[in-house]
Protein backbone atom coordinates (compact mmCIF):
# COMPACT_ATOMS: atom_id res chain seq x y z
CA UNK A 1 0.00 0.00 0.00
CA UNK A 2 1.36 3.39 -0.88
CA UNK A 3 0.64 6.17 1.49
CA UNK A 4 0.36 9.48 -0.27
CA UNK A 5 -1.16 11.42 2.54
CA UNK A 6 1.92 11.84 4.66
CA UNK A 7 3.38 15.30 4.86
CA UNK A 8 5.27 17.38 7.38
CA UNK A 9 2.68 17.49 10.06
CA UNK A 10 0.82 14.28 9.56
CA UNK A 11 1.65 10.65 9.03
CA UNK A 12 -0.40 7.51 8.96
CA UNK A 13 0.78 6.33 12.38
CA UNK A 14 -0.18 9.65 13.87
CA UNK A 15 -3.62 9.26 12.30
CA UNK A 16 -4.00 5.82 13.88
CA UNK A 17 -3.12 7.29 17.28
CA UNK A 18 -5.63 10.10 16.87
CA UNK A 19 -8.32 7.51 16.03
CA UNK A 20 -7.35 5.30 18.97
CA UNK A 21 -7.54 8.21 21.38
CA UNK A 22 -10.84 9.47 19.99
CA UNK A 23 -12.41 6.02 20.09
CA UNK A 24 -11.18 5.50 23.63
CA UNK A 25 -9.19 2.39 22.66
CA UNK A 26 -6.10 4.01 24.15
CA UNK A 27 -5.87 6.18 27.24
CA UNK A 28 -2.28 7.22 27.24
CA UNK A 29 0.05 6.75 24.31
CA UNK A 30 3.19 4.78 25.20
CA UNK A 31 5.89 4.24 22.56
CA UNK A 32 9.39 2.87 22.72
CA UNK A 33 12.64 3.01 20.81
CA UNK A 34 14.14 -0.50 21.03
CA UNK A 35 17.71 -0.66 19.66
CA UNK A 36 19.82 -3.76 19.90
CA UNK A 37 23.12 -2.66 21.51
CA UNK A 38 25.22 -4.31 18.80
CA UNK A 39 26.60 -1.14 17.25
CA UNK A 40 26.22 2.63 17.13
CA UNK A 41 23.04 4.31 15.97
CA UNK A 42 22.77 5.59 12.42
CA UNK A 43 20.59 8.13 10.65
CA UNK A 44 17.98 5.42 9.98
CA UNK A 45 17.57 5.00 13.72
CA UNK A 46 17.17 8.77 13.99
CA UNK A 47 14.02 8.48 11.90
CA UNK A 48 12.61 5.94 14.33
CA UNK A 49 13.74 7.95 17.38
CA UNK A 50 12.15 11.17 16.12
CA UNK A 51 8.93 9.35 15.30
CA UNK A 52 8.59 7.57 18.64
CA UNK A 53 9.68 10.46 20.85
CA UNK A 54 7.71 13.12 19.03
CA UNK A 55 4.49 11.10 18.98
CA UNK A 56 4.78 10.53 22.72
CA UNK A 57 5.53 14.20 23.26
CA UNK A 58 2.70 15.44 21.05
CA UNK A 59 0.09 13.26 22.74
CA UNK A 60 1.46 13.80 26.25
CA UNK A 61 2.31 10.15 26.53
CA UNK A 62 5.41 8.25 27.54
CA UNK A 63 8.35 6.87 25.62
CA UNK A 64 10.83 4.23 26.72
CA UNK A 65 14.36 3.61 25.63
CA UNK A 66 14.62 -0.14 25.68
CA UNK A 67 17.70 -2.14 24.82
CA UNK A 68 16.75 -5.28 22.96
CA UNK A 69 19.65 -7.28 24.32
CA UNK A 70 18.71 -10.88 23.64
CA UNK A 71 21.87 -11.84 21.73
CA UNK A 72 24.87 -11.82 24.09
CA UNK A 73 27.33 -12.71 21.33
CA UNK A 74 26.90 -9.39 19.56
CA UNK A 75 26.08 -6.94 22.32
CA UNK A 76 28.19 -4.77 24.55
CA UNK A 77 27.91 -2.01 27.17
CA UNK A 78 30.05 0.25 24.97
CA UNK A 79 27.11 0.30 22.56
CA UNK A 80 24.58 0.84 25.35
CA UNK A 81 26.42 3.96 26.48
CA UNK A 82 26.91 5.27 22.94
CA UNK A 83 23.23 4.81 22.14
CA UNK A 84 22.15 6.70 25.27
CA UNK A 85 24.50 9.55 24.41
CA UNK A 86 23.23 9.77 20.84
CA UNK A 87 19.54 9.78 21.78
CA UNK A 88 20.20 12.56 24.31
CA UNK A 89 22.25 14.52 21.83
CA UNK A 90 19.40 14.33 19.34
CA UNK A 91 17.41 16.21 21.96
CA UNK A 92 15.27 13.48 23.46
CA UNK A 93 14.73 12.31 27.02
CA UNK A 94 13.18 8.95 27.73
CA UNK A 95 10.68 8.24 30.48
CA UNK A 96 11.71 4.65 31.21
CA UNK A 97 15.07 3.00 30.57
CA UNK A 98 14.75 -0.76 30.22
CA UNK A 99 16.63 -3.81 29.06
CA UNK A 100 15.02 -6.88 27.53
CA UNK A 101 17.39 -8.82 29.76
CA UNK A 102 15.53 -7.41 32.79
CA UNK A 103 12.63 -9.57 31.67
CA UNK A 104 14.41 -12.90 31.06
CA UNK A 105 12.81 -14.56 34.09
CA UNK A 106 9.37 -13.41 33.01
CA UNK A 107 9.99 -14.61 29.47
CA UNK A 108 11.08 -17.97 30.80
CA UNK A 109 7.90 -18.21 32.84
CA UNK A 110 5.76 -17.27 29.85
CA UNK A 111 7.48 -19.99 27.83
CA UNK A 112 6.68 -22.49 30.60
CA UNK A 113 3.07 -21.33 30.39
CA UNK A 114 3.06 -22.09 26.66
CA UNK A 115 4.47 -25.56 27.32
CA UNK A 116 1.78 -26.20 29.91
CA UNK A 117 -0.86 -25.19 27.40
CA UNK A 118 0.61 -27.57 24.83
CA UNK A 119 1.69 -24.57 22.73
CA UNK A 120 5.45 -25.05 22.84
CA UNK A 121 7.83 -27.99 22.62
CA UNK A 122 11.50 -28.78 22.91
CA UNK A 123 12.95 -29.81 19.57
CA UNK A 124 16.18 -31.77 19.03
CA UNK A 125 16.44 -30.99 15.34
CA UNK A 126 19.47 -28.92 14.32
CA UNK A 127 18.91 -25.43 12.99
CA UNK A 128 19.69 -26.73 9.48
CA UNK A 129 17.09 -29.47 9.80
CA UNK A 130 14.56 -26.99 11.08
CA UNK A 131 15.19 -24.74 8.09
CA UNK A 132 14.95 -27.67 5.67
CA UNK A 133 11.63 -28.85 7.05
CA UNK A 134 10.06 -25.41 7.17
CA UNK A 135 8.69 -25.70 3.63
CA UNK A 136 8.42 -22.91 1.09
CA UNK A 137 5.91 -20.30 0.03
CA UNK A 138 4.15 -22.95 -2.05
CA UNK A 139 4.76 -26.05 0.08
CA UNK A 140 3.81 -26.65 3.69
CA UNK A 141 6.48 -27.54 6.25
CA UNK A 142 6.92 -30.94 7.90
CA UNK A 143 6.21 -31.65 11.51
CA UNK A 144 9.24 -32.35 13.64
CA UNK A 145 9.39 -35.90 15.08
CA UNK A 146 9.69 -34.21 18.51
CA UNK A 147 6.56 -32.11 18.06
CA UNK A 148 4.33 -34.38 20.11
CA UNK A 149 6.45 -34.69 23.21
CA UNK A 150 4.36 -34.69 26.39
CA UNK A 151 3.99 -31.57 28.49
CA UNK A 152 5.95 -33.28 31.30
CA UNK A 153 8.85 -34.18 29.03
CA UNK A 154 8.92 -30.66 27.57
CA UNK A 155 8.89 -29.06 31.01
CA UNK A 156 11.73 -31.30 32.14
CA UNK A 157 13.84 -30.71 29.02
CA UNK A 158 13.27 -26.94 29.05
CA UNK A 159 14.33 -26.74 32.68
CA UNK A 160 17.44 -28.76 31.88
CA UNK A 161 18.17 -26.45 28.95
CA UNK A 162 18.15 -23.60 31.45
CA UNK A 163 20.41 -25.51 33.84
CA UNK A 164 23.02 -25.83 31.13
CA UNK A 165 22.82 -29.59 30.56
CA UNK A 166 22.95 -29.21 26.77
CA UNK A 167 25.39 -27.61 24.38
CA UNK A 168 24.74 -24.77 21.93
CA UNK A 169 22.30 -25.82 19.25
CA UNK A 170 21.48 -29.19 20.80
CA UNK A 171 17.94 -28.20 21.60
CA UNK A 172 15.55 -25.31 21.01
CA UNK A 173 12.12 -24.42 22.27
CA UNK A 174 9.59 -23.93 19.46
CA UNK A 175 6.11 -22.48 19.50
CA UNK A 176 3.59 -25.07 18.39
CA UNK A 177 1.44 -23.24 15.87
CA UNK A 178 0.95 -24.60 12.35
CA UNK A 179 3.55 -26.13 10.04
CA UNK A 180 1.18 -25.61 7.11
CA UNK A 181 0.46 -21.94 7.73
CA UNK A 182 0.70 -19.80 4.60
CA UNK A 183 2.73 -17.42 6.78
CA UNK A 184 6.11 -19.10 7.23
CA UNK A 185 6.69 -17.15 10.44
CA UNK A 186 3.92 -19.19 12.03
CA UNK A 187 5.48 -22.57 11.16
CA UNK A 188 6.57 -23.42 14.70
CA UNK A 189 9.11 -20.59 15.12
CA UNK A 190 12.00 -21.02 17.53
CA UNK A 191 11.38 -19.02 20.68
CA UNK A 192 14.33 -19.99 22.91
CA UNK A 193 17.81 -21.15 22.00
CA UNK A 194 20.89 -22.27 23.89
CA UNK A 195 23.90 -19.93 23.89
CA UNK A 196 26.64 -20.47 26.45
CA UNK A 197 27.85 -16.91 26.41
CA UNK A 198 28.38 -14.14 28.93
CA UNK A 199 25.76 -11.44 28.66
CA UNK A 200 26.75 -7.79 29.18
CA UNK A 201 23.94 -7.38 31.71
CA UNK A 202 23.10 -10.78 33.19
CA UNK A 203 26.60 -12.26 33.07
CA UNK A 204 26.51 -16.06 33.21
CA UNK A 205 23.10 -16.27 34.83
CA UNK A 206 21.51 -17.58 31.63
CA UNK A 207 22.54 -20.00 28.92
CA UNK A 208 19.23 -19.91 27.09
CA UNK A 209 18.05 -16.77 25.38
CA UNK A 210 14.67 -15.79 23.91
CA UNK A 211 14.44 -15.11 20.19
CA UNK A 212 13.52 -11.62 19.02
CA UNK A 213 10.09 -12.66 17.73
CA UNK A 214 9.12 -14.05 21.12
CA UNK A 215 10.89 -11.48 23.28
CA UNK A 216 9.76 -8.32 21.55
CA UNK A 217 5.98 -8.63 22.00
CA UNK A 218 6.47 -9.63 25.63
CA UNK A 219 8.73 -6.62 26.24
CA UNK A 220 6.13 -4.35 24.65
CA UNK A 221 3.33 -5.88 26.73
CA UNK A 222 5.25 -5.67 30.02
CA UNK A 223 5.82 -1.96 29.40
CA UNK A 224 2.20 -1.45 28.26
CA UNK A 225 3.37 -0.06 24.96
CA UNK A 226 0.32 1.04 22.98
CA UNK A 227 1.90 1.62 19.58
CA UNK A 228 4.88 -0.57 18.79
CA UNK A 229 6.42 0.95 15.69
CA UNK A 230 8.88 -1.00 13.56
CA UNK A 231 10.07 -1.19 9.97
CA UNK A 232 8.27 -2.92 7.10
CA UNK A 233 10.32 -6.13 7.14
CA UNK A 234 8.39 -7.07 10.25
CA UNK A 235 4.99 -6.87 8.62
CA UNK A 236 4.84 -10.67 8.11
CA UNK A 237 5.75 -11.17 11.73
CA UNK A 238 2.76 -9.28 13.01
CA UNK A 239 0.53 -12.40 13.26
CA UNK A 240 3.24 -14.05 15.37
CA UNK A 241 3.53 -10.90 17.49
CA UNK A 242 -0.20 -11.04 18.15
CA UNK A 243 -0.07 -14.80 18.78
CA UNK A 244 2.65 -14.39 21.43
CA UNK A 245 0.81 -11.59 23.23
CA UNK A 246 -2.37 -13.62 23.30
CA UNK A 247 -1.03 -17.08 24.08
CA UNK A 248 1.36 -15.94 26.79
CA UNK A 249 -1.68 -14.24 28.37
CA UNK A 250 -0.08 -10.85 28.75
CA UNK A 251 -2.25 -8.29 30.47
CA UNK A 252 -1.66 -5.46 28.03
CA UNK A 253 -2.28 -5.79 24.31
CA UNK A 254 0.24 -3.75 22.35
CA UNK A 255 -0.15 -3.39 18.59
CA UNK A 256 2.57 -3.38 16.01
CA UNK A 257 2.65 -0.84 13.15
CA UNK A 258 5.16 -0.87 10.34
CA UNK A 259 6.65 2.01 8.38
CA UNK A 260 9.22 2.26 5.58
CA UNK A 261 12.82 2.26 6.70
CA UNK A 262 15.06 5.12 5.66
CA UNK A 263 17.50 4.43 2.85
CA UNK A 264 19.93 7.07 1.60
CA UNK A 265 21.97 7.08 -1.60
CA UNK A 266 25.66 6.11 -1.32
CA UNK A 267 25.11 4.98 2.24
CA UNK A 268 25.18 1.60 3.95
CA UNK A 269 22.69 1.59 6.73
CA UNK A 270 23.06 -1.41 8.92
CA UNK A 271 25.02 -1.73 12.13
CA UNK A 272 26.48 -4.99 10.94
CA UNK A 273 27.94 -3.43 7.80
CA UNK A 274 29.07 -0.29 9.59
CA UNK A 275 30.85 -2.49 12.13
CA UNK A 276 32.69 -4.14 9.26
CA UNK A 277 33.97 -0.73 8.10
CA UNK A 278 35.22 -0.08 11.63
CA UNK A 279 36.74 -3.54 12.12
CA UNK A 280 38.45 -3.51 8.72
CA UNK A 281 39.98 -0.11 9.48
CA UNK A 282 38.31 1.51 6.47
CA UNK A 283 37.25 4.37 8.76
CA UNK A 284 38.57 6.08 11.87
CA UNK A 285 36.02 4.50 14.24
CA UNK A 286 32.24 4.57 14.52
CA UNK A 287 32.37 8.37 14.68
CA UNK A 288 34.39 8.85 11.50
CA UNK A 289 32.89 11.93 9.80
CA UNK A 290 32.12 9.83 6.71
CA UNK A 291 29.96 7.40 8.67
CA UNK A 292 26.15 7.76 8.61
CA UNK A 293 26.17 7.13 12.35
CA UNK A 294 24.74 9.79 14.65
CA UNK A 295 28.20 10.14 16.21
CA UNK A 296 29.81 10.42 12.77
CA UNK A 297 27.33 13.05 11.63
CA UNK A 298 27.91 14.95 14.89
CA UNK A 299 31.68 14.90 14.39
CA UNK A 300 31.25 15.90 10.77
CA UNK A 301 29.34 18.96 12.00
CA UNK A 302 25.67 18.15 11.53
CA UNK A 303 23.48 19.60 14.26
CA UNK A 304 20.76 17.70 16.08
CA UNK A 305 18.27 20.24 14.79
CA UNK A 306 19.20 19.60 11.17
CA UNK A 307 18.78 15.85 11.63
CA UNK A 308 15.43 16.30 13.38
CA UNK A 309 14.19 18.60 10.62
CA UNK A 310 15.33 16.12 7.99
CA UNK A 311 13.47 13.28 9.71
CA UNK A 312 10.36 15.39 10.02
CA UNK A 313 10.38 16.41 6.36
CA UNK A 314 10.98 12.97 4.86
CA UNK A 315 7.79 11.85 6.56
CA UNK A 316 6.52 8.44 7.52
CA UNK A 317 5.16 6.20 4.81
CA UNK A 318 4.55 2.59 3.97
CA UNK A 319 6.46 2.62 0.71
CA UNK A 320 10.18 1.97 0.66
CA UNK A 321 12.27 4.48 -1.21
CA UNK A 322 15.72 5.98 -1.22
CA UNK A 323 16.41 9.55 -0.24
CA UNK A 324 19.15 11.53 -1.98
CA UNK A 325 21.93 12.26 0.52
CA UNK A 326 21.96 15.85 -0.75
CA UNK A 327 18.59 16.30 0.89
CA UNK A 328 20.21 16.01 4.32
CA UNK A 329 22.80 18.62 3.25
CA UNK A 330 20.00 21.07 2.61
CA UNK A 331 18.93 20.96 6.27
CA UNK A 332 22.37 21.63 7.70
CA UNK A 333 22.87 24.59 5.34
CA UNK A 334 19.54 25.99 6.47
CA UNK A 335 20.38 25.49 10.14
CA UNK A 336 23.85 27.03 10.00
CA UNK A 337 23.11 29.88 7.61
CA UNK A 338 22.37 32.44 10.31
CA UNK A 339 24.21 30.74 13.19
CA UNK A 340 27.68 30.04 11.87
CA UNK A 341 30.25 32.85 11.84
CA UNK A 342 31.56 33.53 8.35
CA UNK A 343 35.26 33.67 7.84
CA UNK A 344 37.96 33.16 5.26
CA UNK A 345 40.16 30.13 4.90
CA UNK A 346 42.64 29.29 2.17
CA UNK A 347 42.80 25.57 1.56
CA UNK A 348 45.54 25.44 -1.08
CA UNK A 349 47.64 28.54 -0.52
CA UNK A 350 49.47 30.62 -3.10
CA UNK A 351 51.59 33.52 -1.82
CA UNK A 352 50.80 37.00 -3.17
CA UNK A 353 53.15 39.93 -2.58
CA UNK A 354 51.54 43.37 -2.88
CA UNK A 355 54.54 45.30 -4.07
CA UNK A 356 53.17 48.82 -3.53
CA UNK A 357 52.07 48.15 0.06
CA UNK A 358 54.55 49.50 2.66
CA UNK A 359 56.81 46.86 4.16
CA UNK A 360 56.18 46.16 7.84
CA UNK A 361 52.74 47.81 7.82
CA UNK A 362 49.64 45.95 9.02
CA UNK A 363 46.16 47.41 8.95
CA UNK A 364 43.10 45.86 10.59
CA UNK A 365 39.97 45.76 8.50
CA UNK A 366 36.43 45.55 9.83
CA UNK A 367 34.27 42.72 8.59
CA UNK A 368 30.86 41.43 9.57
CA UNK A 369 30.83 38.08 11.33
CA UNK A 370 27.71 37.06 9.43
CA UNK A 371 26.46 39.43 6.74
CA UNK A 372 22.95 37.91 6.93
CA UNK A 373 22.82 38.23 10.71
CA UNK A 374 24.22 41.63 11.75
CA UNK A 375 23.54 40.87 15.41
CA UNK A 376 26.60 38.65 15.41
CA UNK A 377 28.73 41.79 15.25
CA UNK A 378 32.07 42.52 13.65
CA UNK A 379 35.49 40.94 13.48
CA UNK A 380 38.85 42.39 12.54
CA UNK A 381 41.15 40.93 9.97
CA UNK A 382 44.70 42.00 9.24
CA UNK A 383 45.93 43.09 5.83
CA UNK A 384 49.54 43.60 4.80
CA UNK A 385 52.06 43.24 2.00
CA UNK A 386 51.89 39.44 1.93
CA UNK A 387 48.75 37.39 1.72
CA UNK A 388 47.68 33.90 0.68
CA UNK A 389 45.05 33.26 -1.93
CA UNK A 390 43.65 29.99 -3.25
CA UNK A 391 45.77 28.33 -5.94
CA UNK A 392 42.59 27.84 -7.96
CA UNK A 393 41.96 31.59 -7.92
CA UNK A 394 44.95 32.24 -10.15
CA UNK A 395 45.62 31.09 -13.71
CA UNK A 396 48.51 32.15 -15.84
CA UNK A 397 46.69 31.35 -19.08
CA UNK A 398 43.00 31.50 -18.24
CA UNK A 399 40.16 30.39 -20.51
CA UNK A 400 37.57 33.00 -21.42
CA UNK A 401 35.01 33.76 -18.69
CA UNK A 402 37.66 33.25 -16.00
CA UNK A 403 37.14 36.30 -13.78
CA UNK A 404 39.65 35.58 -11.07
CA UNK A 405 43.30 36.57 -10.97
CA UNK A 406 45.52 36.33 -14.06
CA UNK A 407 48.32 38.52 -15.41
CA UNK A 408 46.96 41.99 -16.11
CA UNK A 409 43.60 41.35 -14.44
CA UNK A 410 42.15 43.05 -11.40
CA UNK A 411 39.92 41.42 -8.74
CA UNK A 412 38.48 42.42 -5.38
CA UNK A 413 39.88 40.89 -2.22
CA UNK A 414 36.87 40.23 0.00
CA UNK A 415 36.64 42.88 2.78
CA UNK A 416 39.80 44.62 1.42
CA UNK A 417 41.08 46.16 -1.83
CA UNK A 418 41.30 45.63 -5.57
CA UNK A 419 44.54 43.99 -6.56
CA UNK A 420 46.04 43.62 -10.02
CA UNK A 421 48.44 40.88 -11.05
CA UNK A 422 51.69 42.12 -12.59
CA UNK A 423 54.24 39.36 -12.31
CA UNK A 424 54.41 35.61 -11.91
CA UNK A 425 57.39 34.10 -10.05
CA UNK A 426 58.31 30.51 -10.89
CA UNK A 427 60.80 27.95 -9.65
CA UNK A 428 63.35 26.20 -11.88
CA UNK A 429 60.69 23.65 -12.90
CA UNK A 430 58.32 26.30 -14.09
CA UNK A 431 55.87 26.00 -11.17
CA UNK A 432 54.27 29.21 -9.98
CA UNK A 433 55.52 29.86 -6.44
CA UNK A 434 54.40 33.41 -5.88
CA UNK A 435 52.67 36.21 -7.71
CA UNK A 436 53.25 39.94 -7.47
CA UNK A 437 50.37 42.39 -7.47
CA UNK A 438 49.68 46.04 -6.79
CA UNK A 439 46.70 47.25 -4.81
CA UNK A 440 44.64 50.41 -5.22
CA UNK A 441 44.21 52.20 -1.83
CA UNK A 442 41.10 54.00 -3.22
CA UNK A 443 39.15 50.76 -3.46
CA UNK A 444 38.94 49.81 0.21
CA UNK A 445 35.82 47.83 1.05
CA UNK A 446 33.11 50.02 2.52
CA UNK A 447 34.70 53.23 1.19
CA UNK A 448 31.96 53.67 -1.38
CA UNK A 449 34.40 53.48 -4.26
CA UNK A 450 32.56 53.49 -7.59
CA UNK A 451 35.38 54.35 -9.99
CA UNK A 452 35.40 51.04 -11.83
CA UNK A 453 34.10 47.53 -11.43
CA UNK A 454 35.78 44.15 -11.28
CA UNK A 455 34.14 40.85 -12.11
CA UNK A 456 35.72 38.63 -9.48
CA UNK A 457 35.86 38.65 -5.68
CA UNK A 458 38.27 36.23 -4.07
CA UNK A 459 39.11 35.31 -0.48
CA UNK A 460 42.49 35.53 1.17
CA UNK A 461 44.35 35.36 4.47
CA UNK A 462 47.12 37.74 5.58
CA UNK A 463 50.39 35.79 5.67
CA UNK A 464 52.20 36.93 8.82
CA UNK A 465 49.18 36.44 11.13
CA UNK A 466 47.73 33.41 9.36
CA UNK A 467 46.93 30.39 11.50
CA UNK A 468 47.79 27.06 9.88
CA UNK A 469 44.92 24.63 9.63
CA UNK A 470 44.07 21.30 8.10
CA UNK A 471 40.94 21.00 6.03
CA UNK A 472 39.42 17.56 5.61
CA UNK A 473 37.21 17.35 2.57
CA UNK A 474 34.78 14.49 2.25
CA UNK A 475 33.08 12.68 -0.58
CA UNK A 476 30.68 9.74 -0.18
CA UNK A 477 32.35 6.74 1.40
CA UNK A 478 30.50 4.30 -0.82
CA UNK A 479 30.56 4.68 -4.59
CA UNK A 480 27.54 4.54 -6.90
CA UNK A 481 23.93 4.24 -6.07
CA UNK A 482 23.20 0.75 -7.23
CA UNK A 483 21.14 -1.57 -5.09
CA UNK A 484 23.08 -2.49 -2.03
CA UNK A 485 24.37 -6.01 -2.40
CA UNK A 486 25.71 -7.71 0.66
CA UNK A 487 28.98 -8.97 -0.72
CA UNK A 488 30.15 -6.02 -2.69
CA UNK A 489 29.86 -2.90 -0.59
CA UNK A 490 33.41 -3.26 0.73
CA UNK A 491 34.56 -3.26 -2.90
CA UNK A 492 32.74 -0.03 -3.54
CA UNK A 493 34.71 2.07 -1.06
CA UNK A 494 35.55 5.45 -2.57
CA UNK A 495 39.36 5.85 -2.44
CA UNK A 496 38.94 9.64 -2.47
CA UNK A 497 36.37 9.87 0.29
CA UNK A 498 38.83 11.88 2.40
CA UNK A 499 41.22 14.50 1.07
CA UNK A 500 43.22 16.61 3.51
CA UNK A 501 44.54 20.04 2.59
CA UNK A 502 46.98 22.12 4.63
CA UNK A 503 46.06 25.80 4.52
CA UNK A 504 45.48 28.91 6.61
CA UNK A 505 42.69 30.68 8.47
CA UNK A 506 42.22 34.15 9.94
CA UNK A 507 44.08 34.86 13.21
CA UNK A 508 40.81 35.31 15.15
CA UNK A 509 40.32 31.56 14.67
CA UNK A 510 43.28 30.44 16.73
CA UNK A 511 41.25 29.59 19.84
CA UNK A 512 38.52 27.51 18.22
CA UNK A 513 37.48 24.34 19.99
CA UNK A 514 35.99 21.05 18.96
CA UNK A 515 32.53 21.27 17.36
CA UNK A 516 32.74 25.03 16.60
CA UNK A 517 31.13 25.62 13.22
CA UNK A 518 31.99 28.16 10.52
CA UNK A 519 31.11 29.14 7.02
CA UNK A 520 34.29 29.62 5.03
CA UNK A 521 33.63 32.14 2.30
CA UNK A 522 33.05 30.39 -1.04
CA UNK A 523 33.94 26.93 0.36
CA UNK A 524 31.14 25.86 2.63
CA UNK A 525 30.42 24.91 6.21
CA UNK A 526 33.13 23.40 8.38
CA UNK A 527 33.23 21.90 11.86
CA UNK A 528 36.24 21.82 14.16
CA UNK A 529 37.11 18.14 14.53
CA UNK A 530 36.98 17.30 18.25
CA UNK A 531 39.22 14.24 17.96
CA UNK A 532 42.18 15.50 15.96
CA UNK A 533 42.28 19.19 16.82
CA UNK A 534 45.21 19.97 19.15
CA UNK A 535 46.36 23.29 20.54
CA UNK A 536 48.80 23.85 17.68
CA UNK A 537 46.89 21.98 14.99
CA UNK A 538 43.35 22.82 13.99
CA UNK A 539 41.46 20.29 11.89
CA UNK A 540 38.29 21.36 10.09
CA UNK A 541 35.80 18.85 8.72
CA UNK A 542 33.82 19.88 5.67
CA UNK A 543 30.19 19.52 6.67
CA UNK A 544 28.78 20.56 3.34
CA UNK A 545 29.93 22.75 0.47
CA UNK A 546 28.25 26.05 -0.35
CA UNK A 547 26.33 25.16 -3.40
CA UNK A 548 24.05 22.36 -4.17
CA UNK A 549 22.92 21.19 -7.55
CA UNK A 550 20.03 19.57 -5.77
CA UNK A 551 16.57 20.94 -6.35
CA UNK A 552 14.22 20.44 -3.44
CA UNK A 553 11.19 18.34 -4.24
CA UNK A 554 7.99 20.38 -4.21
CA UNK A 555 6.12 20.13 -0.95
P1 LIG B 1 20.53 -2.48 11.85
O1 LIG B 1 20.39 -3.47 10.74
O2 LIG B 1 21.14 -1.21 11.42
O3 LIG B 1 21.16 -3.06 13.06
P2 LIG B 1 18.06 -2.88 13.10
O4 LIG B 1 16.68 -2.64 12.65
O5 LIG B 1 18.50 -4.29 13.26
O6 LIG B 1 19.03 -2.09 12.18
P3 LIG B 1 17.69 -2.16 15.80
O7 LIG B 1 18.70 -1.75 16.79
O8 LIG B 1 17.01 -3.43 15.99
O9 LIG B 1 18.40 -2.11 14.41
O10 LIG B 1 16.64 -1.00 15.54
C1 LIG B 1 16.03 -0.20 16.50
C2 LIG B 1 14.87 0.50 15.87
O11 LIG B 1 15.30 1.34 14.80
C3 LIG B 1 13.90 -0.50 15.26
O12 LIG B 1 12.61 -0.17 15.68
C4 LIG B 1 14.09 -0.35 13.79
O13 LIG B 1 12.91 -0.60 13.11
C5 LIG B 1 14.55 1.10 13.65
N1 LIG B 1 15.39 1.26 12.45
C6 LIG B 1 16.55 0.63 12.17
N2 LIG B 1 17.01 0.99 10.96
C7 LIG B 1 16.13 1.88 10.45
C8 LIG B 1 16.04 2.61 9.23
N3 LIG B 1 16.97 2.52 8.26
N4 LIG B 1 14.99 3.44 9.06
C9 LIG B 1 14.06 3.56 10.02
N5 LIG B 1 14.07 2.90 11.18
C10 LIG B 1 15.09 2.06 11.41
MG1 LIG C 1 18.62 -5.75 14.56
mmCIF file of N, CA and C in Angstrom, residues 28-31 64 218-227 251-254:
data_model
loop_
_atom_site.group_PDB
_atom_site.id
_atom_site.type_symbol
_atom_site.label_atom_id
_atom_site.label_comp_id
_atom_site.label_asym_id
_atom_site.label_seq_id
_atom_site.Cartn_x
_atom_site.Cartn_y
_atom_site.Cartn_z
ATOM 1 N N UNK A 28 -3.528 6.472 27.254
ATOM 2 C CA UNK A 28 -2.280 7.219 27.244
ATOM 3 C C UNK A 28 -1.344 6.533 26.258
ATOM 4 N N UNK A 29 -0.841 7.313 25.338
ATOM 5 C CA UNK A 29 0.048 6.747 24.315
ATOM 6 C C UNK A 29 1.393 6.393 24.947
ATOM 7 N N UNK A 30 1.840 5.162 24.731
ATOM 8 C CA UNK A 30 3.187 4.784 25.198
ATOM 9 C C UNK A 30 3.944 4.154 24.032
ATOM 10 N N UNK A 31 5.055 4.761 23.656
ATOM 11 C CA UNK A 31 5.886 4.238 22.565
ATOM 12 C C UNK A 31 7.236 3.835 23.131
ATOM 13 N N UNK A 64 9.740 4.958 26.070
ATOM 14 C CA UNK A 64 10.828 4.226 26.718
ATOM 15 C C UNK A 64 11.997 4.048 25.772
ATOM 16 N N UNK A 218 6.581 -9.554 24.164
ATOM 17 C CA UNK A 218 6.471 -9.628 25.629
ATOM 18 C C UNK A 218 7.032 -8.356 26.270
ATOM 19 N N UNK A 219 8.155 -7.875 25.739
ATOM 20 C CA UNK A 219 8.730 -6.617 26.241
ATOM 21 C C UNK A 219 7.710 -5.487 26.094
ATOM 22 N N UNK A 220 7.108 -5.410 24.907
ATOM 23 C CA UNK A 220 6.126 -4.350 24.654
ATOM 24 C C UNK A 220 4.937 -4.463 25.622
ATOM 25 N N UNK A 221 4.495 -5.689 25.852
ATOM 26 C CA UNK A 221 3.327 -5.880 26.727
ATOM 27 C C UNK A 221 3.668 -5.550 28.179
ATOM 28 N N UNK A 222 4.851 -5.971 28.632
ATOM 29 C CA UNK A 222 5.249 -5.673 30.018
ATOM 30 C C UNK A 222 5.253 -4.159 30.251
ATOM 31 N N UNK A 223 5.717 -3.423 29.257
ATOM 32 C CA UNK A 223 5.822 -1.964 29.398
ATOM 33 C C UNK A 223 4.525 -1.252 28.992
ATOM 34 N N UNK A 224 3.483 -2.019 28.696
ATOM 35 C CA UNK A 224 2.202 -1.447 28.264
ATOM 36 C C UNK A 224 2.334 -0.500 27.080
ATOM 37 N N UNK A 225 3.220 -0.869 26.170
ATOM 38 C CA UNK A 225 3.366 -0.058 24.959
ATOM 39 C C UNK A 225 2.044 -0.115 24.198
ATOM 40 N N UNK A 226 1.572 1.043 23.732
ATOM 41 C CA UNK A 226 0.316 1.041 22.982
ATOM 42 C C UNK A 226 0.576 0.919 21.485
ATOM 43 N N UNK A 227 1.597 1.624 20.996
ATOM 44 C CA UNK A 227 1.903 1.619 19.577
ATOM 45 C C UNK A 227 3.357 1.221 19.395
ATOM 46 N N UNK A 251 -1.136 -9.150 30.062
ATOM 47 C CA UNK A 251 -2.250 -8.293 30.465
ATOM 48 C C UNK A 251 -2.541 -7.207 29.423
ATOM 49 N N UNK A 252 -1.483 -6.540 29.005
ATOM 50 C CA UNK A 252 -1.663 -5.462 28.028
ATOM 51 C C UNK A 252 -1.623 -6.040 26.620
ATOM 52 N N UNK A 253 -2.275 -5.340 25.701
ATOM 53 C CA UNK A 253 -2.276 -5.789 24.311
ATOM 54 C C UNK A 253 -1.683 -4.709 23.409
ATOM 55 N N UNK A 254 -0.376 -4.732 23.256
ATOM 56 C CA UNK A 254 0.245 -3.751 22.354
ATOM 57 C C UNK A 254 -0.045 -4.117 20.896
#
